[in-house]
Amino acid sequence: MSVDIAGRSASEISADLRARIERGELRPGDALPPVRQLAADLGVNRNTVVAAYRQLAQAGLVVARGRGGTRVADPRAVAQEGYAPDTVLRDVGTGNPDPARIPDYASALARSSRPVLYGEPVVDPDLEAWARGWMTDELPQGDVRITVTSGASDAIERLLAAALQRDDAIALEDPCFLSAMHTVRTGGYRAVPVPVDAAGMTPDGLRAALAAGVRAVICTPRAHNPTGASLTAERAAELRTVLADHPYVLVIEDDHFSLLSRVPLHSVIGPGQRRWARIRSVSKFLGPDLCLALTASDAETADRLAVRLTPGTTWVSHILQRLALTLLTDEGVRDDIADAARHYAARNAAFARLLGDRGIPVPVGDGLNLWVPLPAPAAEVREDLMRRGWLVRGGEHFQLSPHRPGEHLRLTVHDLDDDAARQLADDIAAAVRARGGRDRSGRIGG
């Protein structure tokens, strides 16, 4: 690098580099000098430079990439779920639930509200009692605690911040849910990718991540986003066996689809795991704007999570807690949630059949979305679809490790009527054929 770095101690070197980053002399992605080179240039011990770089990493200013060296961190956020702003295209990449299938809060809210004052329990006692029956299946016996946070991402952020330090390594599924990627990046942690196949997180991948020193594992037991994969009983047992040798690694189970899932839960949290948390958000069936998630965890993890809540919000609004409880214990609402689950599964299966009829076979998993493998470069197909009036989300947004150019689309199609679904399937097939993919007869298109 062209700038002259100054300093004799770790704090002086760190302060000099920090000032250069803040002034823009060092930009996101720029490489810092190798440790040995900078130590020789400054006439200091190698460990002094290592300590300086560690201070910068802990402040989130640089990222250590092993053999790739240390580089200035890129503050840009990863892609997020939701509607794309300022577009006239039909957006089928949102990841949203159907708003028509989110319950009406009006009558439930009238039955939910009561004054709550300072000093009362932070978790509504009635919600906690109900949650114990819903949250604790297949969890270790003992002192299980219930915590309420402002959504699953809020829970994950606080769990990690309470247990880890910046630059600690975390095992993430690859491909990965966008909010988990965003949380890990903004927290300054290092993501270690674990491949996902049709049965979920792979044991070999998890074993390799643990050997690499990860301090936490985030796993989606069912309706993995984006692939739709769910853990089988056999796969969950294999993962528990792998984790059994690492009882103090924090295991976070994000069961985000819960009441909407069409498959049973198979947990990765074994009886000997000492640090664990299971999170269930209500966003997919009661609506993202309710901003509420329940976490069941061991006592120590719950205590740490509570400490992370005290400097900020302290508690999640009891109005929201009681509203969620009122809805979740309403027989009519639960029937509507079950009907929504059938709707999402049926619409995804129907669209997969449409693509299969056009020579693009699609495995149907669980969840709101379809993970569509393409016999043509996804970026080119996506550009073609934009010209045809569709906004889709490419699989590369969800990838952690380097792959071949994107080979998947993630589509949210459950709210398309039959005519729109057929048109989208036709347009995808045409875009694939235009790029040398196979048409419905299996022939290579030109």
Short mmCIF file of N, CA and C in Angstrom, two decimals, residues 56-136:
data_model
loop_
_atom_site.label_atom_id
_atom_site.label_comp_id
_atom_site.label_asym_id
_atom_site.label_seq_id
_atom_site.Cartn_x
_atom_site.Cartn_y
_atom_site.Cartn_z
N LEU A 56 -8.35 -3.29 15.53
CA LEU A 56 -9.15 -2.78 14.42
C LEU A 56 -10.28 -3.74 14.05
N ALA A 57 -10.00 -5.05 14.10
CA ALA A 57 -11.03 -6.04 13.80
C ALA A 57 -12.14 -6.00 14.83
N GLN A 58 -11.78 -5.85 16.10
CA GLN A 58 -12.78 -5.79 17.16
C GLN A 58 -13.63 -4.53 17.07
N ALA A 59 -13.10 -3.50 16.45
CA ALA A 59 -13.86 -2.27 16.23
C ALA A 59 -14.68 -2.33 14.94
N GLY A 60 -14.55 -3.43 14.21
CA GLY A 60 -15.31 -3.58 12.98
C GLY A 60 -14.76 -2.82 11.79
N LEU A 61 -13.51 -2.38 11.90
CA LEU A 61 -12.92 -1.56 10.83
C LEU A 61 -12.19 -2.38 9.78
N VAL A 62 -11.71 -3.57 10.15
CA VAL A 62 -11.02 -4.43 9.19
C VAL A 62 -11.56 -5.84 9.35
N VAL A 63 -11.30 -6.65 8.35
CA VAL A 63 -11.73 -8.05 8.35
C VAL A 63 -10.52 -8.91 8.03
N ALA A 64 -10.26 -9.91 8.89
CA ALA A 64 -9.18 -10.85 8.64
C ALA A 64 -9.70 -11.99 7.77
N ARG A 65 -8.99 -12.29 6.68
CA ARG A 65 -9.44 -13.31 5.73
C ARG A 65 -8.41 -14.41 5.55
N GLY A 66 -7.74 -14.76 6.62
CA GLY A 66 -6.77 -15.85 6.56
C GLY A 66 -5.68 -15.56 5.55
N ARG A 67 -5.51 -16.48 4.60
CA ARG A 67 -4.49 -16.29 3.58
C ARG A 67 -4.78 -15.10 2.67
N GLY A 68 -6.05 -14.64 2.71
CA GLY A 68 -6.40 -13.47 1.91
C GLY A 68 -5.98 -12.17 2.56
N GLY A 69 -5.36 -12.25 3.75
CA GLY A 69 -4.85 -11.05 4.40
C GLY A 69 -5.93 -10.32 5.18
N THR A 70 -5.57 -9.13 5.63
CA THR A 70 -6.49 -8.27 6.39
C THR A 70 -6.87 -7.09 5.52
N ARG A 71 -8.16 -6.84 5.41
CA ARG A 71 -8.65 -5.78 4.52
C ARG A 71 -9.60 -4.85 5.26
N VAL A 72 -9.69 -3.63 4.76
CA VAL A 72 -10.63 -2.66 5.32
C VAL A 72 -12.04 -3.18 5.11
N ALA A 73 -12.85 -3.16 6.18
CA ALA A 73 -14.20 -3.69 6.12
C ALA A 73 -15.08 -2.86 5.20
N ASP A 74 -16.03 -3.55 4.57
CA ASP A 74 -17.01 -2.89 3.72
C ASP A 74 -18.28 -2.70 4.55
N PRO A 75 -18.67 -1.46 4.83
CA PRO A 75 -19.83 -1.23 5.70
C PRO A 75 -21.16 -1.45 5.02
N ARG A 76 -21.16 -1.70 3.72
CA ARG A 76 -22.42 -1.88 3.02
C ARG A 76 -23.16 -3.11 3.54
N ALA A 77 -24.46 -2.98 3.71
CA ALA A 77 -25.27 -4.09 4.22
C ALA A 77 -25.54 -5.10 3.11
N VAL A 78 -25.81 -6.34 3.53
CA VAL A 78 -26.21 -7.35 2.56
C VAL A 78 -27.64 -7.08 2.15
N ALA A 79 -28.07 -7.78 1.11
CA ALA A 79 -29.45 -7.64 0.66
C ALA A 79 -30.41 -8.03 1.77
N GLN A 80 -31.59 -7.43 1.77
CA GLN A 80 -32.60 -7.71 2.79
C GLN A 80 -33.89 -8.20 2.15
N GLU A 81 -34.71 -8.88 2.96
CA GLU A 81 -35.99 -9.34 2.48
C GLU A 81 -36.93 -8.16 2.26
N GLY A 82 -38.00 -8.39 1.51
CA GLY A 82 -39.04 -7.39 1.34
C GLY A 82 -39.16 -6.88 -0.08
N TYR A 83 -40.13 -6.02 -0.27
CA TYR A 83 -40.37 -5.45 -1.58
C TYR A 83 -39.22 -4.54 -1.99
N ALA A 84 -38.88 -4.58 -3.26
CA ALA A 84 -37.87 -3.67 -3.79
C ALA A 84 -38.51 -2.28 -3.98
N PRO A 85 -37.85 -1.22 -3.53
CA PRO A 85 -38.44 0.11 -3.68
C PRO A 85 -38.30 0.63 -5.11
N ASP A 86 -39.23 1.48 -5.49
CA ASP A 86 -39.14 2.23 -6.74
C ASP A 86 -38.98 1.33 -7.96
N THR A 87 -39.85 0.34 -8.08
CA THR A 87 -39.82 -0.50 -9.27
C THR A 87 -41.23 -0.64 -9.82
N VAL A 88 -41.34 -0.68 -11.14
CA VAL A 88 -42.63 -0.90 -11.79
C VAL A 88 -42.79 -2.36 -12.18
N LEU A 89 -41.78 -3.19 -11.87
CA LEU A 89 -41.83 -4.60 -12.23
C LEU A 89 -42.67 -5.38 -11.22
N ARG A 90 -43.20 -6.53 -11.68
CA ARG A 90 -43.91 -7.42 -10.76
C ARG A 90 -42.87 -8.13 -9.89
N ASP A 91 -42.92 -7.87 -8.59
CA ASP A 91 -41.87 -8.33 -7.68
C ASP A 91 -42.23 -9.72 -7.15
N VAL A 92 -41.45 -10.73 -7.55
CA VAL A 92 -41.66 -12.10 -7.07
C VAL A 92 -40.41 -12.58 -6.33
N GLY A 93 -39.75 -11.65 -5.66
CA GLY A 93 -38.57 -12.00 -4.88
C GLY A 93 -38.65 -11.48 -3.45
N THR A 94 -39.86 -11.23 -2.94
CA THR A 94 -40.00 -10.49 -1.70
C THR A 94 -39.74 -11.30 -0.45
N GLY A 95 -40.06 -12.59 -0.46
CA GLY A 95 -39.98 -13.38 0.77
C GLY A 95 -41.08 -13.06 1.76
N ASN A 96 -42.11 -12.32 1.35
CA ASN A 96 -43.18 -11.90 2.26
C ASN A 96 -44.28 -12.93 2.37
N PRO A 97 -44.95 -12.99 3.53
CA PRO A 97 -46.20 -13.75 3.60
C PRO A 97 -47.30 -13.01 2.87
N ASP A 98 -48.40 -13.69 2.64
CA ASP A 98 -49.55 -13.10 1.97
C ASP A 98 -50.28 -12.20 2.98
N PRO A 99 -50.39 -10.87 2.72
CA PRO A 99 -51.06 -9.99 3.69
C PRO A 99 -52.51 -10.37 3.94
N ALA A 100 -53.14 -11.00 2.95
CA ALA A 100 -54.54 -11.40 3.13
C ALA A 100 -54.67 -12.54 4.13
N ARG A 101 -53.56 -13.18 4.47
CA ARG A 101 -53.59 -14.33 5.39
C ARG A 101 -52.98 -13.99 6.75
N ILE A 102 -52.78 -12.71 7.01
CA ILE A 102 -52.36 -12.25 8.33
C ILE A 102 -53.61 -11.86 9.11
N PRO A 103 -53.78 -12.32 10.34
CA PRO A 103 -55.02 -12.05 11.09
C PRO A 103 -55.26 -10.57 11.32
N ASP A 104 -56.54 -10.23 11.42
CA ASP A 104 -56.94 -8.87 11.78
C ASP A 104 -56.73 -8.69 13.28
N TYR A 105 -55.99 -7.65 13.65
CA TYR A 105 -55.65 -7.44 15.05
C TYR A 105 -56.75 -6.74 15.85
N ALA A 106 -57.71 -6.13 15.19
CA ALA A 106 -58.59 -5.16 15.84
C ALA A 106 -59.29 -5.73 17.08
N SER A 107 -60.02 -6.83 16.90
CA SER A 107 -60.78 -7.35 18.04
C SER A 107 -59.85 -7.92 19.10
N ALA A 108 -58.75 -8.56 18.65
CA ALA A 108 -57.80 -9.14 19.62
C ALA A 108 -57.13 -8.05 20.43
N LEU A 109 -56.83 -6.92 19.82
CA LEU A 109 -56.16 -5.83 20.53
C LEU A 109 -57.03 -5.29 21.65
N ALA A 110 -58.33 -5.22 21.39
CA ALA A 110 -59.24 -4.72 22.42
C ALA A 110 -59.26 -5.63 23.64
N ARG A 111 -58.97 -6.91 23.45
CA ARG A 111 -58.97 -7.86 24.56
C ARG A 111 -57.59 -8.02 25.20
N SER A 112 -56.59 -7.33 24.66
CA SER A 112 -55.21 -7.58 25.07
C SER A 112 -54.61 -6.52 25.95
N SER A 113 -55.15 -5.33 25.93
CA SER A 113 -54.46 -4.19 26.53
C SER A 113 -54.78 -4.05 28.02
N ARG A 114 -53.73 -3.78 28.80
CA ARG A 114 -53.87 -3.40 30.21
C ARG A 114 -52.63 -2.59 30.57
N PRO A 115 -52.72 -1.69 31.52
CA PRO A 115 -51.54 -0.89 31.90
C PRO A 115 -50.45 -1.78 32.50
N VAL A 116 -49.21 -1.53 32.12
CA VAL A 116 -48.04 -2.23 32.65
C VAL A 116 -47.05 -1.16 33.11
N LEU A 117 -46.53 -1.32 34.32
CA LEU A 117 -45.66 -0.31 34.90
C LEU A 117 -44.26 -0.86 35.12
N TYR A 118 -43.32 0.04 35.42
CA TYR A 118 -41.96 -0.37 35.72
C TYR A 118 -41.93 -1.38 36.86
N GLY A 119 -41.05 -2.36 36.72
CA GLY A 119 -40.88 -3.33 37.79
C GLY A 119 -41.68 -4.60 37.61
N GLU A 120 -42.62 -4.61 36.68
CA GLU A 120 -43.37 -5.84 36.43
C GLU A 120 -42.49 -6.83 35.65
N PRO A 121 -42.85 -8.11 35.64
CA PRO A 121 -42.06 -9.10 34.89
C PRO A 121 -41.94 -8.68 33.43
N VAL A 122 -40.74 -8.85 32.86
CA VAL A 122 -40.52 -8.41 31.48
C VAL A 122 -41.23 -9.32 30.49
N VAL A 123 -41.48 -10.57 30.88
CA VAL A 123 -42.24 -11.49 30.03
C VAL A 123 -43.62 -11.65 30.63
N ASP A 124 -44.65 -11.43 29.83
CA ASP A 124 -46.01 -11.59 30.32
C ASP A 124 -46.18 -13.00 30.89
N PRO A 125 -46.63 -13.16 32.13
CA PRO A 125 -46.71 -14.49 32.74
C PRO A 125 -47.59 -15.47 31.98
N ASP A 126 -48.71 -14.99 31.43
CA ASP A 126 -49.60 -15.88 30.68
C ASP A 126 -48.94 -16.33 29.38
N LEU A 127 -48.23 -15.41 28.70
CA LEU A 127 -47.52 -15.78 27.49
C LEU A 127 -46.42 -16.77 27.80
N GLU A 128 -45.70 -16.54 28.89
CA GLU A 128 -44.63 -17.47 29.27
C GLU A 128 -45.17 -18.86 29.54
N ALA A 129 -46.28 -18.94 30.26
CA ALA A 129 -46.86 -20.25 30.56
C ALA A 129 -47.28 -20.97 29.28
N TRP A 130 -47.89 -20.24 28.37
CA TRP A 130 -48.31 -20.85 27.09
C TRP A 130 -47.09 -21.26 26.28
N ALA A 131 -46.07 -20.41 26.26
CA ALA A 131 -44.89 -20.68 25.44
C ALA A 131 -44.15 -21.93 25.91
N ARG A 132 -44.19 -22.22 27.19
CA ARG A 132 -43.50 -23.42 27.68
C ARG A 132 -44.07 -24.68 27.04
N GLY A 133 -45.35 -24.69 26.77
CA GLY A 133 -45.93 -25.85 26.11
C GLY A 133 -45.64 -25.90 24.63
N TRP A 134 -45.34 -24.74 24.05
CA TRP A 134 -45.13 -24.67 22.60
C TRP A 134 -43.66 -24.75 22.22
N MET A 135 -42.79 -24.28 23.08
CA MET A 135 -41.39 -24.06 22.71
C MET A 135 -40.45 -25.18 23.09
N THR A 136 -40.83 -26.05 23.99
CA THR A 136 -39.84 -26.89 24.66
C THR A 136 -39.79 -28.34 24.18
#
